[in-house]
Amino acid sequence: MKKYLISLDKDSQRRALFFKQDQTQDFQVFSAINTMQKDWEELAQAFNLAAFKSHYGREVTKGEIGCTLSHLGLYALIAQDQDIADQEYCLICEDDALFHADFHSTLASLMQVENQADLILVGQSKIADFTDWELEINYPIFAGLAKKIGQTGFKVAYPYKNYFAGTVAYLIKKSAANKILALGGIDNSPPQPFGQLPRKRRERNVQRSPSLHPLAGEVPKAEGGSPTG
């Protein structure tokens, strides 16, 4: 499995913290797109500002645009890689990802579980710790339908509605990366407006499945520096 770390070139401290964690040497760094110094007219050429506001009921931030375009840029890289099979998962992490002690062993067990999901969320943003029980309340999942991941203490399940998990750590199939690029009218070319993708088309074409509890969280911002994007 290919593993990627999305990080702004300037955030060397974040990368240093990430690579201090065990079994991270095989992550390939992907340079995130820094949008913070760009003006809004330029950003509007790459991101549909009006569609975002219509969908979420608020203005998008420059950091969110940078995050979106960075992940799409990595999808294009994955789509072009002939060494990655269409149904093969890739692991994508952001540079503030903090792994659970059992992250890698559980990930290996997860890959042995039959799973049709295009995208598996293995991380959760904005959590206090890995045993944050609030997650069991907020996760839109029927606990009785969750599937145990091997002999680990973790489970995986399909959500019954959209929810916010962030993009700190997730698995995505190459075929799913291609689907998302196609929905945005992108054919392995520079990212186009992601904010305009119809919500129902995203839900219908890409199946998402979160793991319970999360295997990765975020390093506190005071330790990690500025957010990606």
Backbone as numpy.savetxt, mean C-alpha at the origin, in Angstrom:
# Nx Ny Nz CAx CAy CAz Cx Cy Cz
9.61 -13.59 -4.15 8.77 -12.40 -4.15 9.65 -11.15 -4.15
9.32 -10.21 -5.02 10.05 -8.96 -5.05 9.45 -8.01 -4.01
10.34 -7.28 -3.35 9.94 -6.38 -2.28 10.44 -4.97 -2.59
9.58 -3.98 -2.35 9.91 -2.60 -2.68 9.68 -1.68 -1.49
10.55 -0.70 -1.37 10.43 0.33 -0.35 10.28 1.68 -1.04
9.14 2.34 -0.83 8.91 3.66 -1.41 9.44 4.71 -0.44
10.35 5.56 -0.93 10.99 6.53 -0.05 11.45 7.74 -0.85
11.25 8.92 -0.27 11.78 10.14 -0.88 13.30 10.12 -0.78
13.96 10.61 -1.81 15.42 10.61 -1.82 16.02 11.30 -0.60
15.35 12.34 -0.12 15.87 13.12 1.00 15.75 12.42 2.34
14.92 11.38 2.43 14.62 10.77 3.73 15.57 9.63 4.08
16.84 9.94 4.16 17.85 8.92 4.47 17.69 8.37 5.88
17.22 9.20 6.82 17.02 8.73 8.19 15.93 7.68 8.25
14.88 7.91 7.50 13.79 6.92 7.47 14.30 5.59 6.92
15.04 5.65 5.83 15.56 4.41 5.24 16.50 3.70 6.20
17.31 4.47 6.92 18.23 3.86 7.88 17.46 3.12 8.96
16.37 3.72 9.46 15.54 3.06 10.47 14.90 1.80 9.91
14.41 1.89 8.67 13.75 0.74 8.06 14.73 -0.42 7.89
15.92 -0.14 7.37 16.87 -1.21 7.08 17.59 -1.74 8.33
17.33 -1.14 9.48 17.84 -1.71 10.73 17.01 -2.91 11.15
15.82 -3.04 10.57 14.96 -4.17 10.90 15.48 -5.44 10.23
15.18 -6.56 10.85 15.64 -7.85 10.34 15.05 -8.16 8.96
15.82 -8.83 8.14 15.40 -9.35 6.84 14.82 -8.26 5.93
15.49 -7.14 5.87 15.07 -6.06 4.98 16.07 -5.80 3.86
17.15 -6.57 3.84 18.21 -6.31 2.86 17.76 -6.53 1.41
16.71 -7.31 1.22 16.28 -7.63 -0.14 15.22 -6.67 -0.68
14.97 -5.57 0.03 14.03 -4.56 -0.46 14.73 -3.65 -1.47
14.05 -3.40 -2.57 14.55 -2.46 -3.59 13.92 -1.10 -3.34
14.74 -0.06 -3.25 14.24 1.29 -2.99 13.69 1.89 -4.27
12.46 2.40 -4.18 11.83 3.12 -5.29 11.71 4.58 -4.87
12.28 5.48 -5.66 12.28 6.90 -5.32 10.87 7.47 -5.43
10.35 7.94 -4.29 9.02 8.54 -4.26 9.01 9.87 -5.00
7.83 10.26 -5.46 7.66 11.53 -6.17 7.39 12.62 -5.15
8.26 13.61 -5.11 8.12 14.72 -4.16 7.29 15.83 -4.78
6.09 16.00 -4.27 5.16 16.99 -4.82 5.05 18.25 -3.95
5.76 18.27 -2.84 5.54 19.34 -1.86 5.91 20.73 -2.38
6.87 20.81 -3.29 7.30 22.12 -3.80 6.67 22.46 -5.15
5.81 21.60 -5.65 5.17 21.86 -6.94 3.93 22.74 -6.74
3.62 23.57 -7.75 2.43 24.40 -7.62 1.20 23.60 -8.03
0.03 24.10 -7.65 -1.20 23.34 -7.86 -1.56 23.19 -9.34
-1.19 24.16 -10.16 -1.47 24.04 -11.59 -0.73 22.86 -12.19
0.51 22.69 -11.78 1.30 21.56 -12.28 0.72 20.24 -11.76
0.33 20.21 -10.50 -0.22 18.98 -9.92 -1.54 18.60 -10.59
-2.32 19.60 -10.99 -3.61 19.34 -11.64 -3.44 18.64 -12.98
-2.25 18.70 -13.56 -1.98 18.01 -14.81 -1.77 16.51 -14.60
-1.45 16.14 -13.36 -1.16 14.74 -13.07 -2.18 14.09 -12.14
-3.10 14.90 -11.57 -4.04 14.38 -10.59 -5.36 15.14 -10.70
-6.47 14.41 -10.67 -7.78 15.02 -10.83 -8.26 15.57 -9.47
-7.97 16.84 -9.23 -8.28 17.47 -7.96 -9.79 17.52 -7.69
-10.57 17.84 -8.72 -12.02 17.98 -8.56 -12.67 16.64 -8.25
-12.21 15.57 -8.89 -12.78 14.25 -8.65 -12.50 13.79 -7.22
-11.31 14.11 -6.73 -10.98 13.74 -5.35 -11.92 14.46 -4.38
-12.11 15.75 -4.57 -12.97 16.52 -3.68 -14.41 16.02 -3.74
-14.87 15.67 -4.93 -16.24 15.17 -5.09 -16.43 13.85 -4.35
-15.40 13.00 -4.38 -15.50 11.67 -3.77 -15.33 11.72 -2.25
-14.34 12.51 -1.77 -14.02 12.50 -0.35 -14.59 13.68 0.42
-15.11 14.68 -0.28 -15.72 15.82 0.40 -14.73 16.79 1.01
-13.50 16.77 0.53 -12.48 17.69 1.02 -11.40 17.86 -0.04
-10.52 18.83 0.17 -9.42 19.05 -0.75 -8.33 18.01 -0.52
-7.68 17.60 -1.58 -6.55 16.69 -1.46 -5.32 17.46 -0.99
-4.42 16.80 -0.29 -3.17 17.44 0.11 -2.07 17.11 -0.90
-1.04 17.91 -0.91 0.08 17.63 -1.82 0.75 16.30 -1.48
0.79 15.99 -0.19 1.38 14.71 0.22 0.60 13.53 -0.30
-0.73 13.62 -0.30 -1.57 12.54 -0.81 -1.36 12.36 -2.31
-1.19 13.46 -3.02 -0.92 13.35 -4.46 0.41 12.67 -4.69
1.43 13.08 -3.93 2.74 12.46 -4.08 2.71 10.98 -3.76
1.97 10.62 -2.72 1.84 9.22 -2.34 1.18 8.42 -3.46
0.08 8.94 -3.98 -0.65 8.25 -5.05 0.22 8.06 -6.29
0.86 9.12 -6.73 1.68 9.04 -7.93 2.89 8.14 -7.74
3.41 8.10 -6.52 4.55 7.23 -6.24 4.16 5.77 -6.34
3.02 5.41 -5.76 2.57 4.02 -5.83 2.24 3.63 -7.28
1.61 4.54 -8.02 1.32 4.25 -9.42 2.59 4.09 -10.23
3.59 4.91 -9.93 4.86 4.79 -10.63 5.50 3.44 -10.38
5.39 2.95 -9.15 5.93 1.62 -8.83 5.13 0.53 -9.53
3.80 0.70 -9.61 2.99 -0.27 -10.35 3.46 -0.39 -11.80
3.79 0.74 -12.41 4.27 0.72 -13.79 5.58 -0.06 -13.89
6.45 0.11 -12.89 7.71 -0.63 -12.86 7.45 -2.13 -12.74
6.53 -2.50 -11.87 6.18 -3.91 -11.70 5.58 -4.47 -12.98
4.72 -3.70 -13.63 4.07 -4.15 -14.86 5.08 -4.43 -15.97
6.17 -3.69 -15.97 7.18 -3.84 -17.01 8.16 -4.97 -16.73
8.19 -5.47 -15.51 9.18 -6.47 -15.10 8.77 -7.86 -15.60
9.51 -8.36 -16.56 9.20 -9.66 -17.15 9.52 -10.83 -16.22
10.25 -10.56 -15.14 10.58 -11.62 -14.19 9.47 -11.86 -13.18
8.46 -11.01 -13.19 7.34 -11.16 -12.27 6.15 -11.74 -13.01
5.63 -12.87 -12.53 4.47 -13.51 -13.16 3.21 -12.71 -12.86
2.21 -12.83 -13.71 0.98 -12.05 -13.56 0.30 -12.29 -12.22
0.30 -13.52 -11.73 -0.39 -13.85 -10.48 0.55 -13.84 -9.27
1.73 -13.32 -9.47 2.71 -13.26 -8.38 2.51 -11.99 -7.56
2.65 -12.13 -6.24 2.54 -10.98 -5.35 3.88 -10.26 -5.24
3.80 -8.95 -5.08 4.95 -8.12 -4.72 4.61 -7.46 -3.39
5.61 -7.26 -2.56 5.41 -6.58 -1.29 5.84 -5.13 -1.43
4.95 -4.21 -1.09 5.25 -2.78 -1.15 5.13 -2.20 0.24
6.17 -1.52 0.68 6.18 -0.86 1.99 6.61 0.60 1.84
6.13 1.43 2.74 6.61 2.79 2.82 7.72 2.84 3.87
8.54 3.88 3.81 9.76 3.88 4.62 9.53 4.09 6.11
8.29 4.31 6.54 8.01 4.39 7.97 7.37 3.11 8.49
7.45 2.03 7.70 6.87 0.74 8.11 7.69 0.14 9.25
6.98 -0.27 10.29 7.59 -0.94 11.43 7.00 -2.34 11.50
7.84 -3.36 11.36 7.35 -4.73 11.26 7.11 -5.37 12.64
6.05 -6.17 12.69 5.80 -7.04 13.83 6.94 -8.06 13.89
7.24 -8.55 15.09 8.34 -9.51 15.25 8.14 -10.76 14.40
6.88 -11.11 14.13 6.58 -12.31 13.35 6.24 -11.99 11.89
6.61 -10.81 11.43 6.21 -10.37 10.09 6.66 -11.36 9.01
7.92 -11.66 8.95 8.45 -12.44 7.83 7.99 -13.91 7.87
7.93 -14.49 9.06 7.46 -15.88 9.14 5.98 -15.98 8.80
5.20 -14.96 9.23 3.77 -14.97 8.91 3.55 -14.70 7.42
4.36 -13.84 6.85 4.26 -13.57 5.41 4.53 -14.84 4.61
5.52 -15.61 5.03 5.83 -16.87 4.34 4.65 -17.84 4.46
4.01 -17.89 5.62 2.84 -18.76 5.80 1.66 -18.26 4.98
1.52 -16.96 4.89 0.42 -16.37 4.11 0.53 -16.76 2.64
1.74 -16.85 2.14 1.93 -17.21 0.74 1.58 -18.67 0.46
1.42 -19.46 1.52 1.04 -20.86 1.36 -0.48 -21.05 1.45
-1.20 -19.97 1.83 -2.66 -20.04 1.94 -3.29 -19.73 0.60
-4.27 -20.51 0.18 -4.98 -20.23 -1.06 -5.74 -18.92 -0.92
-5.43 -17.97 -1.76 -6.03 -16.65 -1.64 -6.19 -16.06 -3.04
-7.40 -15.66 -3.37 -7.68 -15.11 -4.70 -7.60 -13.58 -4.72
-7.31 -12.97 -3.58 -7.28 -11.52 -3.51 -6.20 -10.93 -4.40
-6.53 -9.83 -5.05 -5.55 -9.11 -5.86 -4.57 -8.34 -4.99
-5.08 -7.87 -3.85 -4.28 -7.03 -2.97 -4.56 -7.44 -1.53
-3.50 -7.65 -0.75 -3.64 -8.04 0.64 -2.98 -6.97 1.52
-3.77 -6.36 2.38 -3.25 -5.35 3.29 -2.61 -6.05 4.48
-1.30 -5.84 4.65 -0.60 -6.45 5.79 -0.16 -5.39 6.79
-0.49 -4.13 6.53 -0.15 -3.05 7.44 -1.34 -2.14 7.67
-1.28 -1.37 8.73 -2.33 -0.42 9.07 -1.69 0.87 9.55
-2.10 1.99 8.96 -1.57 3.29 9.38 -2.26 3.77 10.65
-1.56 4.65 11.35 -2.13 5.37 12.50 -2.65 4.43 13.60
-1.82 3.46 13.99 -2.19 2.60 15.12 -1.15 2.78 16.22
-1.58 2.60 17.47 -0.68 2.79 18.60 0.29 1.63 18.75
-0.19 0.41 18.52 0.66 -0.77 18.59 -0.03 -1.91 17.85
0.62 -3.06 17.81 0.10 -4.19 17.03 -1.07 -4.88 17.71
-1.34 -4.57 18.97 -2.46 -5.19 19.67 -3.56 -4.17 19.92
-3.66 -3.20 19.05 -4.67 -2.16 19.18 -6.05 -2.77 18.89
-6.81 -3.07 19.94 -8.08 -3.78 19.80 -9.15 -2.96 19.10
-8.89 -1.64 18.98 -9.84 -0.81 18.24 -9.97 -1.30 16.79
-8.92 -1.93 16.29 -8.94 -2.42 14.91 -10.04 -3.47 14.71
-10.27 -4.29 15.72 -11.30 -5.33 15.57 -12.69 -4.71 15.47
-12.83 -3.50 16.01 -14.10 -2.81 15.92 -14.24 -2.12 14.57
-13.14 -1.52 14.12 -13.18 -0.71 12.91 -13.04 -1.50 11.62
-12.40 -2.67 11.68 -12.26 -3.47 10.47 -13.65 -3.91 9.98
-14.01 -3.62 8.74 -15.31 -4.06 8.21 -15.23 -5.51 7.73
-15.12 -6.42 8.68 -14.89 -7.83 8.37 -15.77 -8.71 9.26
-16.30 -9.78 8.68 -17.02 -10.79 9.46 -15.98 -11.75 10.04
-15.73 -11.63 11.34 -14.67 -12.40 11.97 -14.82 -13.90 11.75
-16.06 -14.37 11.69 -16.30 -15.79 11.51 -15.85 -16.33 10.16
-15.67 -15.44 9.20 -15.25 -15.85 7.86 -13.75 -15.67 7.65
-13.05 -15.18 8.67 -11.60 -14.99 8.55 -10.89 -16.34 8.47
-9.86 -16.40 7.66 -9.12 -17.65 7.44 -7.78 -17.58 8.20
-7.50 -18.59 8.99 -6.27 -18.64 9.76 -5.08 -18.79 8.83
-4.01 -18.07 9.13 -2.79 -18.14 8.32 -1.86 -19.18 8.93
-1.93 -20.39 8.42 -1.07 -21.47 8.89 -1.19 -21.68 10.39
-0.02 -21.84 11.05 0.02 -22.04 12.49 0.30 -20.74 13.23
0.16 -19.62 12.56 0.42 -18.32 13.18 -0.80 -17.84 13.96
-0.66 -16.73 14.63 -1.78 -16.15 15.36 -2.53 -15.14 14.54
-2.30 -15.12 13.22 -2.92 -14.14 12.34 -3.96 -14.78 11.43
-4.90 -13.94 10.96 -5.94 -14.39 10.05 -6.05 -13.41 8.89
-6.69 -13.85 7.82 -6.91 -13.00 6.65 -8.38 -13.13 6.25
-8.97 -12.02 5.77 -10.39 -12.02 5.43 -10.68 -10.93 4.41
-11.82 -11.05 3.74 -12.27 -10.02 2.79 -13.12 -8.98 3.53
-12.93 -7.69 3.26 -13.79 -6.67 3.86 -15.13 -6.62 3.13
-16.18 -6.22 3.83 -17.49 -6.11 3.18 -17.79 -4.69 2.71
-16.86 -3.74 2.98 -17.01 -2.38 2.46 -15.65 -1.71 2.48
-15.54 -0.57 1.81 -14.29 0.18 1.80 -13.98 0.73 3.19
-12.69 0.85 3.49 -12.26 1.50 4.72 -10.85 2.02 4.51
-10.40 2.88 5.43 -9.08 3.48 5.28 -8.04 2.70 6.07
-7.02 2.21 5.38 -5.96 1.45 6.04 -4.59 2.08 5.81
-4.51 3.02 4.87 -3.21 3.56 4.52 -2.46 2.62 3.60
-1.27 3.00 3.22 -0.48 2.20 2.28 0.89 1.86 2.86
0.95 1.69 4.17 2.23 1.46 4.82 2.84 0.12 4.42
2.01 -0.90 4.18 2.52 -2.21 3.78 1.39 -3.05 3.18
1.61 -3.56 1.98 0.60 -4.41 1.34 1.22 -5.27 0.25
0.52 -6.33 -0.08 0.90 -7.23 -1.17 -0.01 -6.94 -2.35
0.55 -6.92 -3.54 -0.26 -6.70 -4.74 0.25 -7.60 -5.85
-0.70 -8.21 -6.56 -0.33 -9.04 -7.71 0.02 -8.14 -8.89
0.90 -8.65 -9.75 1.24 -7.90 -10.96 -0.02 -7.66 -11.79
-0.91 -8.63 -11.86 -2.14 -8.48 -12.64 -2.99 -7.35 -12.07
-3.00 -7.18 -10.74 -3.77 -6.11 -10.11 -3.14 -4.75 -10.41
-1.82 -4.70 -10.40 -1.14 -3.44 -10.75 -1.53 -3.02 -12.16
-1.59 -3.99 -13.07 -2.00 -3.69 -14.44 -3.45 -3.22 -14.51
-4.33 -3.83 -13.70 -5.73 -3.41 -13.67 -5.86 -1.96 -13.24
-5.14 -1.60 -12.17 -5.23 -0.25 -11.65 -4.67 0.76 -12.65
-3.57 0.41 -13.29 -3.00 1.29 -14.30 -3.98 1.48 -15.46
-4.63 0.39 -15.86 -5.58 0.45 -16.97 -6.80 1.30 -16.61
-7.27 1.20 -15.36 -8.42 1.99 -14.93 -8.13 3.48 -15.00
-6.87 3.83 -14.80 -6.48 5.23 -14.88 -6.06 5.65 -16.27
-6.23 4.77 -17.24 -5.82 5.10 -18.60 -4.33 5.11 -18.77
-3.63 4.34 -17.91 -2.16 4.33 -17.91 -1.68 3.02 -18.53
-0.77 3.12 -19.47 -0.21 1.94 -20.12 1.30 1.96 -19.95
1.73 1.66 -18.70 3.15 1.66 -18.38 3.83 2.97 -18.76
3.11 4.06 -18.64 3.64 5.38 -18.96 3.56 6.25 -17.72
4.06 7.48 -17.73 4.00 8.33 -16.54 2.58 8.41 -15.98
2.43 8.40 -14.66 1.11 8.37 -14.03 0.19 9.49 -14.49
-1.08 9.13 -14.73 -2.12 10.07 -15.11 -3.06 10.27 -13.92
-4.06 11.13 -14.03 -4.92 11.43 -12.87 -5.57 10.19 -12.27
-5.14 9.82 -11.05 -5.72 8.67 -10.36 -7.02 9.05 -9.68
-7.16 10.34 -9.33 -8.34 10.78 -8.61 -9.62 10.63 -9.40
-9.54 10.41 -10.70 -10.74 10.34 -11.51 -11.28 8.93 -11.66
-10.62 7.93 -11.09 -11.09 6.55 -11.27 -12.45 6.36 -10.61
-13.43 5.82 -11.35 -14.75 5.59 -10.76 -14.66 4.61 -9.60
-15.31 4.93 -8.49 -15.22 4.10 -7.30 -15.70 2.67 -7.55
-16.83 2.51 -8.21 -17.38 1.17 -8.41 -16.48 0.31 -9.28
-15.80 0.92 -10.24 -14.89 0.13 -11.08 -13.71 -0.36 -10.27
-13.22 0.46 -9.35 -12.11 0.01 -8.52 -12.54 -1.17 -7.66
-13.74 -1.08 -7.08 -14.19 -2.15 -6.21 -14.43 -3.45 -6.97
-14.96 -3.34 -8.16 -15.34 -4.54 -8.90 -14.12 -5.27 -9.43
-13.08 -4.56 -9.80 -11.97 -5.18 -10.50 -10.81 -5.60 -9.61
-10.69 -5.00 -8.44 -9.57 -5.33 -7.57 -10.11 -5.82 -6.22
-9.85 -7.10 -5.91 -10.30 -7.66 -4.64 -9.24 -7.42 -3.58
-9.68 -6.84 -2.46 -8.75 -6.53 -1.38 -9.04 -7.41 -0.18
-7.98 -7.78 0.55 -8.13 -8.64 1.71 -7.13 -8.21 2.78
-7.61 -7.75 3.96 -6.68 -7.36 5.01 -6.33 -8.52 5.93
-5.12 -8.48 6.50 -4.75 -9.48 7.50 -5.10 -8.94 8.88
-5.45 -9.81 9.81 -5.82 -9.46 11.18 -4.90 -10.19 12.14
-4.34 -9.53 13.09 -4.07 -8.11 13.21 -3.01 -7.70 12.20
-2.72 -6.38 12.09 -1.72 -5.95 11.11 -0.33 -6.47 11.44
0.44 -6.73 10.39 1.81 -7.19 10.54 2.80 -6.03 10.49
2.31 -4.84 10.12 3.18 -3.67 10.05 2.39 -2.43 10.42
3.07 -1.51 11.08 2.49 -0.22 11.43 3.45 0.88 11.02
3.17 2.11 11.47 4.01 3.24 11.11 4.94 3.62 12.25
6.18 3.99 11.89 7.09 4.57 12.88 6.50 5.93 13.28
6.52 6.30 14.55 6.03 7.63 14.95 6.71 8.71 14.15
5.96 9.73 13.72 6.49 10.77 12.84 7.68 11.48 13.42
7.75 11.61 14.76 8.88 12.30 15.37 10.18 11.57 15.13
10.11 10.24 14.94 11.31 9.46 14.69 11.63 9.36 13.21
10.59 9.40 12.39 10.80 9.11 10.99 10.96 10.31 10.09
10.68 11.52 10.56 10.82 12.68 9.70 9.53 12.97 8.95
9.66 13.61 7.80 8.49 14.05 7.04 7.82 12.89 6.34
6.50 12.96 6.11 5.79 11.86 5.45 6.18 11.74 3.99
6.08 10.51 3.48 6.35 10.28 2.05 5.41 11.13 1.23
5.95 11.78 0.20 5.15 12.65 -0.63 5.29 14.08 -0.18
